[in-house]
Coordinates of C-alpha atoms and ligand atoms in Angstrom, one line a residue:
M103 CA -63.6 -15.9 43.8
S104 CA -64.9 -15.3 40.4
N105 CA -67.1 -12.2 39.8
R106 CA -69.0 -14.0 37.3
I107 CA -72.7 -14.1 37.5
L108 CA -74.2 -17.3 36.6
R109 CA -77.1 -17.2 34.0
W110 CA -79.7 -20.0 34.8
G111 CA -82.5 -21.5 32.6
L112 CA -85.5 -23.5 33.9
L113 CA -86.3 -26.8 32.2
S114 CA -90.1 -27.1 32.4
T115 CA -92.5 -25.2 34.4
A116 CA -92.7 -27.4 37.4
H117 CA -94.2 -26.9 40.7
I118 CA -90.9 -27.2 42.6
N119 CA -89.5 -24.3 40.6
R120 CA -91.2 -21.7 42.9
S121 CA -88.8 -23.1 45.5
L122 CA -86.0 -22.4 43.1
I123 CA -86.8 -19.1 42.1
P124 CA -86.8 -16.7 45.4
P125 CA -83.1 -17.9 46.2
L126 CA -82.0 -17.7 42.6
R127 CA -83.2 -13.9 42.9
S128 CA -81.7 -13.2 46.2
S129 CA -78.2 -14.5 45.3
P130 CA -75.6 -12.2 44.0
R131 CA -73.8 -15.0 42.0
N132 CA -76.9 -16.1 40.0
E133 CA -79.3 -15.0 37.6
L134 CA -82.6 -16.3 36.3
V135 CA -82.9 -15.9 32.6
A136 CA -85.2 -18.2 30.9
V137 CA -87.9 -21.1 31.4
A138 CA -88.7 -23.9 28.9
G139 CA -92.0 -25.8 28.6
R140 CA -93.6 -28.0 26.1
D141 CA -96.0 -25.4 25.4
L142 CA -95.2 -21.8 24.2
A143 CA -98.2 -20.1 25.4
R144 CA -98.4 -21.9 28.8
T145 CA -94.6 -21.1 29.2
N146 CA -95.2 -17.5 28.3
A147 CA -98.1 -17.1 30.9
Y148 CA -95.5 -19.0 33.5
A149 CA -92.5 -16.5 32.5
E150 CA -95.0 -13.6 32.9
T151 CA -96.5 -14.9 36.4
W152 CA -92.9 -15.4 37.6
H153 CA -91.3 -12.3 36.0
I154 CA -89.0 -14.3 34.0
G155 CA -87.1 -12.5 31.0
R156 CA -87.5 -15.5 28.3
A157 CA -89.8 -18.2 27.4
Y158 CA -88.9 -21.1 25.3
G159 CA -91.5 -23.6 23.6
S160 CA -89.3 -26.3 23.8
Y161 CA -86.3 -27.8 26.1
E162 CA -84.1 -27.9 23.1
E163 CA -84.2 -24.2 22.4
L164 CA -83.2 -23.5 26.1
L165 CA -80.1 -25.7 25.5
A166 CA -79.2 -24.1 22.3
A167 CA -79.1 -20.4 24.1
P168 CA -75.5 -19.8 24.2
D169 CA -76.1 -17.3 27.5
I170 CA -77.3 -19.8 29.5
D171 CA -74.7 -21.4 32.0
V172 CA -76.7 -23.3 34.3
V173 CA -80.0 -25.7 33.8
Y174 CA -81.9 -26.7 36.4
I175 CA -83.9 -29.9 35.7
S176 CA -87.2 -30.3 37.2
L177 CA -88.5 -32.8 35.0
P178 CA -90.5 -35.9 36.0
N179 CA -87.9 -38.3 37.4
S180 CA -87.8 -40.9 34.2
M181 CA -86.6 -37.8 32.3
H182 CA -84.0 -36.5 34.5
A183 CA -81.1 -38.3 32.5
E184 CA -82.1 -37.9 29.1
W185 CA -82.3 -34.2 29.4
A186 CA -79.4 -33.7 31.9
I187 CA -77.5 -35.4 29.4
K188 CA -78.4 -33.2 26.5
A189 CA -78.1 -30.2 28.7
M190 CA -74.3 -31.2 29.5
Q191 CA -73.8 -32.1 25.6
A192 CA -74.7 -28.2 25.3
G193 CA -72.1 -27.4 27.5
K194 CA -74.3 -26.4 30.4
H195 CA -73.8 -27.1 34.3
V196 CA -76.6 -28.8 35.7
L197 CA -78.7 -28.9 38.8
C198 CA -81.0 -32.2 38.7
E199 CA -83.9 -32.8 41.1
K200 CA -83.7 -35.7 43.4
P201 CA -83.5 -38.8 42.6
L202 CA -80.7 -38.3 39.7
A203 CA -82.1 -41.2 37.8
N204 CA -84.1 -44.3 38.2
T205 CA -81.4 -46.3 37.4
V206 CA -77.5 -46.7 38.4
E207 CA -76.8 -47.3 34.5
E208 CA -78.6 -44.0 33.9
V209 CA -76.5 -42.2 36.7
D210 CA -73.2 -43.7 35.1
T211 CA -74.1 -42.4 31.8
M212 CA -74.5 -38.7 33.4
I213 CA -71.5 -39.1 35.4
A214 CA -69.5 -39.7 32.1
A215 CA -71.3 -36.9 30.4
A216 CA -70.3 -34.5 33.2
S217 CA -66.7 -35.6 33.0
E218 CA -66.7 -35.6 29.2
H219 CA -68.1 -32.1 28.9
K220 CA -66.1 -30.6 32.1
V221 CA -69.4 -29.5 33.6
V222 CA -70.8 -29.3 37.0
L223 CA -73.3 -32.1 37.6
A224 CA -75.4 -32.5 41.0
E225 CA -78.4 -33.4 42.7
A226 CA -80.8 -31.0 44.2
F227 CA -81.1 -32.5 47.7
M228 CA -81.6 -29.0 49.3
Y229 CA -81.7 -30.6 52.9
R230 CA -78.3 -31.7 52.8
H231 CA -76.9 -27.8 52.6
H232 CA -79.0 -26.8 55.8
P233 CA -76.9 -25.9 59.0
Q234 CA -79.5 -28.4 60.8
T235 CA -78.1 -31.4 58.8
L236 CA -74.4 -29.9 59.0
Q237 CA -75.1 -29.6 62.9
V238 CA -76.6 -33.1 63.2
K239 CA -73.7 -34.6 61.3
Q240 CA -71.0 -32.8 63.9
I241 CA -72.7 -34.0 66.9
I242 CA -72.3 -37.5 65.5
N243 CA -68.7 -37.1 64.5
A244 CA -67.8 -35.5 68.0
G245 CA -68.7 -38.7 69.6
T246 CA -71.8 -37.2 71.7
I247 CA -74.0 -40.2 71.1
G248 CA -71.6 -42.8 70.7
H249 CA -71.7 -45.3 67.9
I250 CA -74.9 -45.4 65.8
R251 CA -77.0 -48.4 66.5
L252 CA -80.6 -47.3 64.8
I253 CA -81.6 -45.1 62.5
R254 CA -85.3 -44.5 62.2
G255 CA -87.0 -41.9 59.5
S256 CA -90.3 -41.3 57.8
F257 CA -91.5 -39.2 54.7
S258 CA -95.2 -39.0 54.0
F259 CA -97.9 -37.0 52.4
Q260 CA -101.5 -37.2 51.0
I261 CA -101.1 -36.9 47.3
D262 CA -103.1 -34.1 45.7
A263 CA -104.4 -35.9 42.5
E264 CA -104.5 -38.9 40.8
S265 CA -102.6 -37.2 37.5
N266 CA -99.9 -36.5 39.8
I267 CA -96.3 -37.3 38.0
R268 CA -95.8 -39.4 41.5
L269 CA -98.5 -41.9 40.7
N270 CA -97.0 -42.5 37.0
K271 CA -94.9 -45.7 36.9
S272 CA -93.5 -44.6 33.3
L273 CA -92.6 -41.3 34.9
G274 CA -90.6 -42.7 37.4
G275 CA -93.3 -42.6 40.2
G276 CA -93.6 -44.2 43.7
S277 CA -93.2 -43.1 47.1
I278 CA -89.9 -44.4 47.5
W279 CA -88.3 -42.5 44.7
D280 CA -90.4 -39.3 45.6
V281 CA -89.8 -39.2 49.4
G282 CA -88.2 -42.4 50.7
C283 CA -85.2 -41.1 48.9
Y284 CA -84.9 -38.8 51.8
P285 CA -84.8 -40.7 55.0
I286 CA -82.4 -43.2 52.7
N287 CA -80.2 -40.4 51.9
Y288 CA -80.2 -39.1 55.4
A289 CA -79.3 -42.5 56.8
R290 CA -76.3 -42.8 54.4
T291 CA -74.9 -39.5 55.0
M292 CA -75.0 -40.0 59.0
L293 CA -73.4 -43.0 59.0
G294 CA -70.8 -42.0 56.1
R295 CA -70.9 -45.6 54.6
E296 CA -73.0 -47.9 52.6
P297 CA -75.5 -50.6 53.8
L298 CA -74.6 -54.2 53.1
T299 CA -78.1 -55.4 53.0
V300 CA -81.5 -54.3 52.3
F301 CA -85.2 -55.7 52.9
G302 CA -88.2 -53.7 51.3
S303 CA -92.1 -54.1 51.5
S304 CA -94.3 -52.3 49.3
I305 CA -97.9 -51.3 49.0
I306 CA -98.7 -51.0 45.4
G307 CA -101.5 -48.9 44.3
T308 CA -104.0 -49.1 41.4
S309 CA -101.6 -47.0 39.4
G310 CA -99.0 -49.6 39.6
V311 CA -96.4 -47.7 41.8
D312 CA -95.8 -48.2 45.7
D313 CA -98.0 -46.0 47.4
T314 CA -96.4 -46.8 50.7
F315 CA -92.9 -48.3 51.1
T316 CA -91.2 -49.4 54.2
G317 CA -87.8 -50.7 54.3
L318 CA -84.8 -52.3 56.5
M319 CA -81.0 -51.3 56.1
R320 CA -78.2 -52.9 57.8
W321 CA -74.5 -51.6 57.5
P322 CA -71.4 -53.9 58.0
N323 CA -70.8 -52.2 61.6
G324 CA -74.2 -53.7 62.8
A325 CA -75.8 -50.5 62.3
I326 CA -79.7 -50.6 61.3
A327 CA -81.8 -48.0 59.7
Q328 CA -85.7 -48.5 59.2
F329 CA -87.6 -46.0 57.0
D330 CA -91.1 -45.5 55.4
S331 CA -92.4 -43.3 52.8
S332 CA -95.9 -42.9 51.6
L333 CA -97.9 -40.8 49.1
R334 CA -101.1 -41.9 50.6
M335 CA -100.6 -41.0 54.4
P336 CA -100.8 -38.1 56.3
F337 CA -97.9 -35.4 56.5
R338 CA -94.9 -36.8 58.4
T339 CA -91.5 -36.2 58.3
H340 CA -89.1 -37.2 61.0
M341 CA -85.5 -38.6 61.9
E342 CA -84.3 -40.2 65.1
I343 CA -80.7 -41.5 65.4
V344 CA -79.8 -43.8 68.5
G345 CA -76.3 -44.3 69.6
S346 CA -74.7 -46.6 72.2
E347 CA -74.8 -43.2 74.3
G348 CA -77.6 -41.1 73.3
M349 CA -79.8 -40.0 70.6
I350 CA -80.7 -37.1 68.5
V351 CA -84.4 -36.6 67.2
I352 CA -84.8 -34.3 64.1
P353 CA -88.7 -33.5 64.0
R354 CA -88.1 -31.8 60.5
P355 CA -85.3 -33.3 58.8
F356 CA -86.1 -32.4 55.2
K357 CA -87.8 -29.3 55.2
P358 CA -86.4 -27.4 58.2
D359 CA -88.0 -23.8 58.7
S360 CA -85.7 -21.0 58.8
V361 CA -85.7 -21.5 62.6
C362 CA -85.8 -25.2 63.7
E363 CA -85.1 -27.6 66.5
I364 CA -83.4 -31.1 67.4
H365 CA -83.1 -32.6 70.5
V366 CA -80.2 -34.4 71.8
G367 CA -79.4 -36.2 75.1
S368 CA -78.7 -39.3 76.7
A369 CA -82.1 -40.4 77.4
Y370 CA -85.6 -39.6 75.7
D371 CA -87.0 -38.1 78.8
S372 CA -84.3 -35.8 79.3
L373 CA -83.3 -34.5 75.7
E374 CA -82.1 -31.0 75.4
T375 CA -83.2 -28.8 72.8
I376 CA -81.0 -27.1 70.4
R377 CA -82.2 -24.1 68.1
I378 CA -80.5 -23.6 64.7
T379 CA -81.0 -20.7 62.2
G380 CA -81.0 -21.6 58.6
P381 CA -81.0 -19.5 55.7
E382 CA -84.3 -17.4 54.7
H383 CA -85.1 -19.7 51.7
L384 CA -84.5 -23.5 52.1
Y385 CA -83.0 -24.1 48.8
S386 CA -80.7 -21.3 48.9
G387 CA -77.9 -24.0 50.1
E388 CA -78.0 -26.0 46.7
V389 CA -78.0 -22.8 44.6
E390 CA -74.9 -21.4 46.5
D391 CA -73.3 -24.6 46.1
M392 CA -73.6 -25.0 42.5
A393 CA -71.9 -21.4 42.4
D394 CA -69.3 -22.8 44.7
A395 CA -68.7 -25.5 42.1
I396 CA -68.9 -23.7 38.9
L397 CA -67.2 -20.4 39.7
D398 CA -64.6 -21.6 42.6
E399 CA -64.3 -25.2 41.3
K400 CA -65.0 -26.5 44.7
M401 CA -66.6 -30.0 45.1
P402 CA -70.3 -29.8 45.1
R403 CA -71.0 -31.0 48.6
V404 CA -73.7 -33.8 47.3
S405 CA -71.0 -36.0 45.2
L406 CA -72.1 -38.2 42.2
Q407 CA -70.9 -41.1 44.0
D408 CA -73.1 -40.2 46.7
S409 CA -76.1 -39.6 44.2
R410 CA -75.1 -42.9 42.5
Q411 CA -75.5 -44.9 45.9
N412 CA -78.8 -43.7 46.7
V413 CA -80.2 -44.8 43.6
R414 CA -78.2 -48.0 44.1
V415 CA -80.0 -48.6 47.2
I416 CA -83.5 -47.5 46.4
Q417 CA -83.3 -49.8 43.5
A418 CA -82.2 -52.7 45.5
L419 CA -84.8 -52.1 48.1
L420 CA -87.3 -52.3 45.1
H421 CA -86.2 -55.4 44.1
S422 CA -86.3 -56.9 47.4
A423 CA -89.8 -55.8 47.7
A424 CA -90.7 -57.4 44.4
E425 CA -89.1 -60.7 45.4
G426 CA -89.9 -60.7 49.2
A427 CA -86.2 -61.3 49.7
V428 CA -83.1 -59.7 51.2
V429 CA -81.0 -58.1 48.9
R430 CA -77.3 -57.8 49.4
L431 CA -75.4 -54.9 48.1
A432 CA -72.0 -55.8 48.3
Ligands
NAP576 N1 -86.4 -31.3 46.0 C1 -87.3 -31.0 46.6 O1 -87.8 -30.6 47.5 C2 -88.7 -31.5 45.3 C3 -90.1 -31.3 45.7 C4 -91.0 -31.6 44.5 C5 -90.4 -32.1 43.3 N2 -89.1 -32.3 43.6 C6 -88.6 -33.0 42.2 O2 -88.7 -32.0 41.1 C7 -89.3 -33.0 40.0 C8 -90.7 -32.3 39.5 O3 -91.5 -32.7 40.3 P1 -93.0 -31.4 40.4 O4 -93.8 -31.9 41.9 O5 -92.6 -29.9 40.6 O6 -93.6 -31.8 39.1 P2 -94.4 -31.1 38.4 O7 -95.0 -29.9 38.6 O8 -95.7 -32.4 37.9 O9 -93.9 -30.8 37.1 C9 -93.3 -31.7 36.2 C10 -93.1 -30.8 34.7 O10 -92.2 -31.6 33.8 C11 -92.9 -31.2 32.5 N3 -93.0 -32.6 32.0 C12 -92.5 -32.9 30.5 N4 -93.1 -34.1 29.9 C13 -93.8 -34.3 31.0 C14 -95.0 -35.5 31.1 N5 -94.8 -36.5 30.2 N6 -95.9 -35.4 32.4 C15 -95.9 -34.5 33.3 N7 -95.1 -33.4 33.0 C16 -94.2 -33.5 32.2 C17 -94.2 -30.3 32.9 O11 -93.8 -28.9 32.3 P3 -93.9 -28.2 30.8 O12 -95.1 -28.6 30.2 O13 -93.7 -27.0 31.1 O14 -92.8 -28.6 30.0 C18 -94.5 -30.4 34.1 O15 -94.4 -29.0 34.6 C19 -89.5 -34.3 40.4 O16 -88.2 -35.0 39.8 C20 -89.4 -34.6 41.6 O17 -88.7 -35.5 42.5 C21 -88.1 -32.0 44.4

């Protein structure tokens, strides 16, 4: 194991940074050294509030800093590809917020850049590293619930302001990109393979993005997954995995608390509750996974092919909703 400490820079002053800063600070292998924003005065104030040593008034300046090893991209979705590629061209490793990009073509360009510049690129899907997710997968692999027949999942919340980036089409907004990506990713992860056909239906809001999305995915082995996502409904998260012999109910699949519960059993009225303890900070997993990948040359838990497939499925679902027709992925 390497004793090196990775020096991180944040590309933007995004709201989500506050979830990454505490695990970066508590990690012995990582250190937060800089933040960049579009406006120097605002970024200076942000750096002061969050006790970050260095502030830059442009993203380019941070990428030019020779002592920064890893860049966290917390920009709007439509900017992920451009800035991840620029960061990789500058020799930086990149942890990029979900979704990795809004098109498969962009993802392919990002993958090519990671390979060309010999750096680690990974999508920041924090829930994938949590012990709860790993345990659900273990229960499935152990055959406890038999063959998966049905997966259902939801992620919705009420958007706070009409100016939110999630309502901006040109910034890659929409509920499926923002939160629908979670139940889609969950179903793909638990089935361990890709859907063959998808059908989507959306409610498009006044800003032009899908305020609400609902989708159906079918796997070649007959398994079906249903999900919904919304920016205009009360907060809900839930996953349910139903197999031939039993089921797993996961009330907080995507943002579990440090102690969380899942329910497993052969019938809905006799489920056993399993309590799982996770890290103090939900986002520690993705930070440590990056350090494992960069310092110890381990494969990131969320592979780039996995991230690519998630984007591919989302694009297919959006296409289906626009056309009102089933889309075949093979
Ligand atoms: N994994 C998770 O749990 C999670 C949770 C929330 C969000 N996310 C992801 O994180 C990313 C950021 O989400 P957020 O809610 O944190 O966003 P946000 O607070 O709106 O921040 C986005 C940042 O992007 C920069 N930016 C550059 N060009 C912009 C433009 N034209 N319009 C608006 N902002 C622009 C701004 O920073 P400067 O002004 O400082 O340059 C802004 O602070 C998204 O990709 C989202 O999907 C992930």
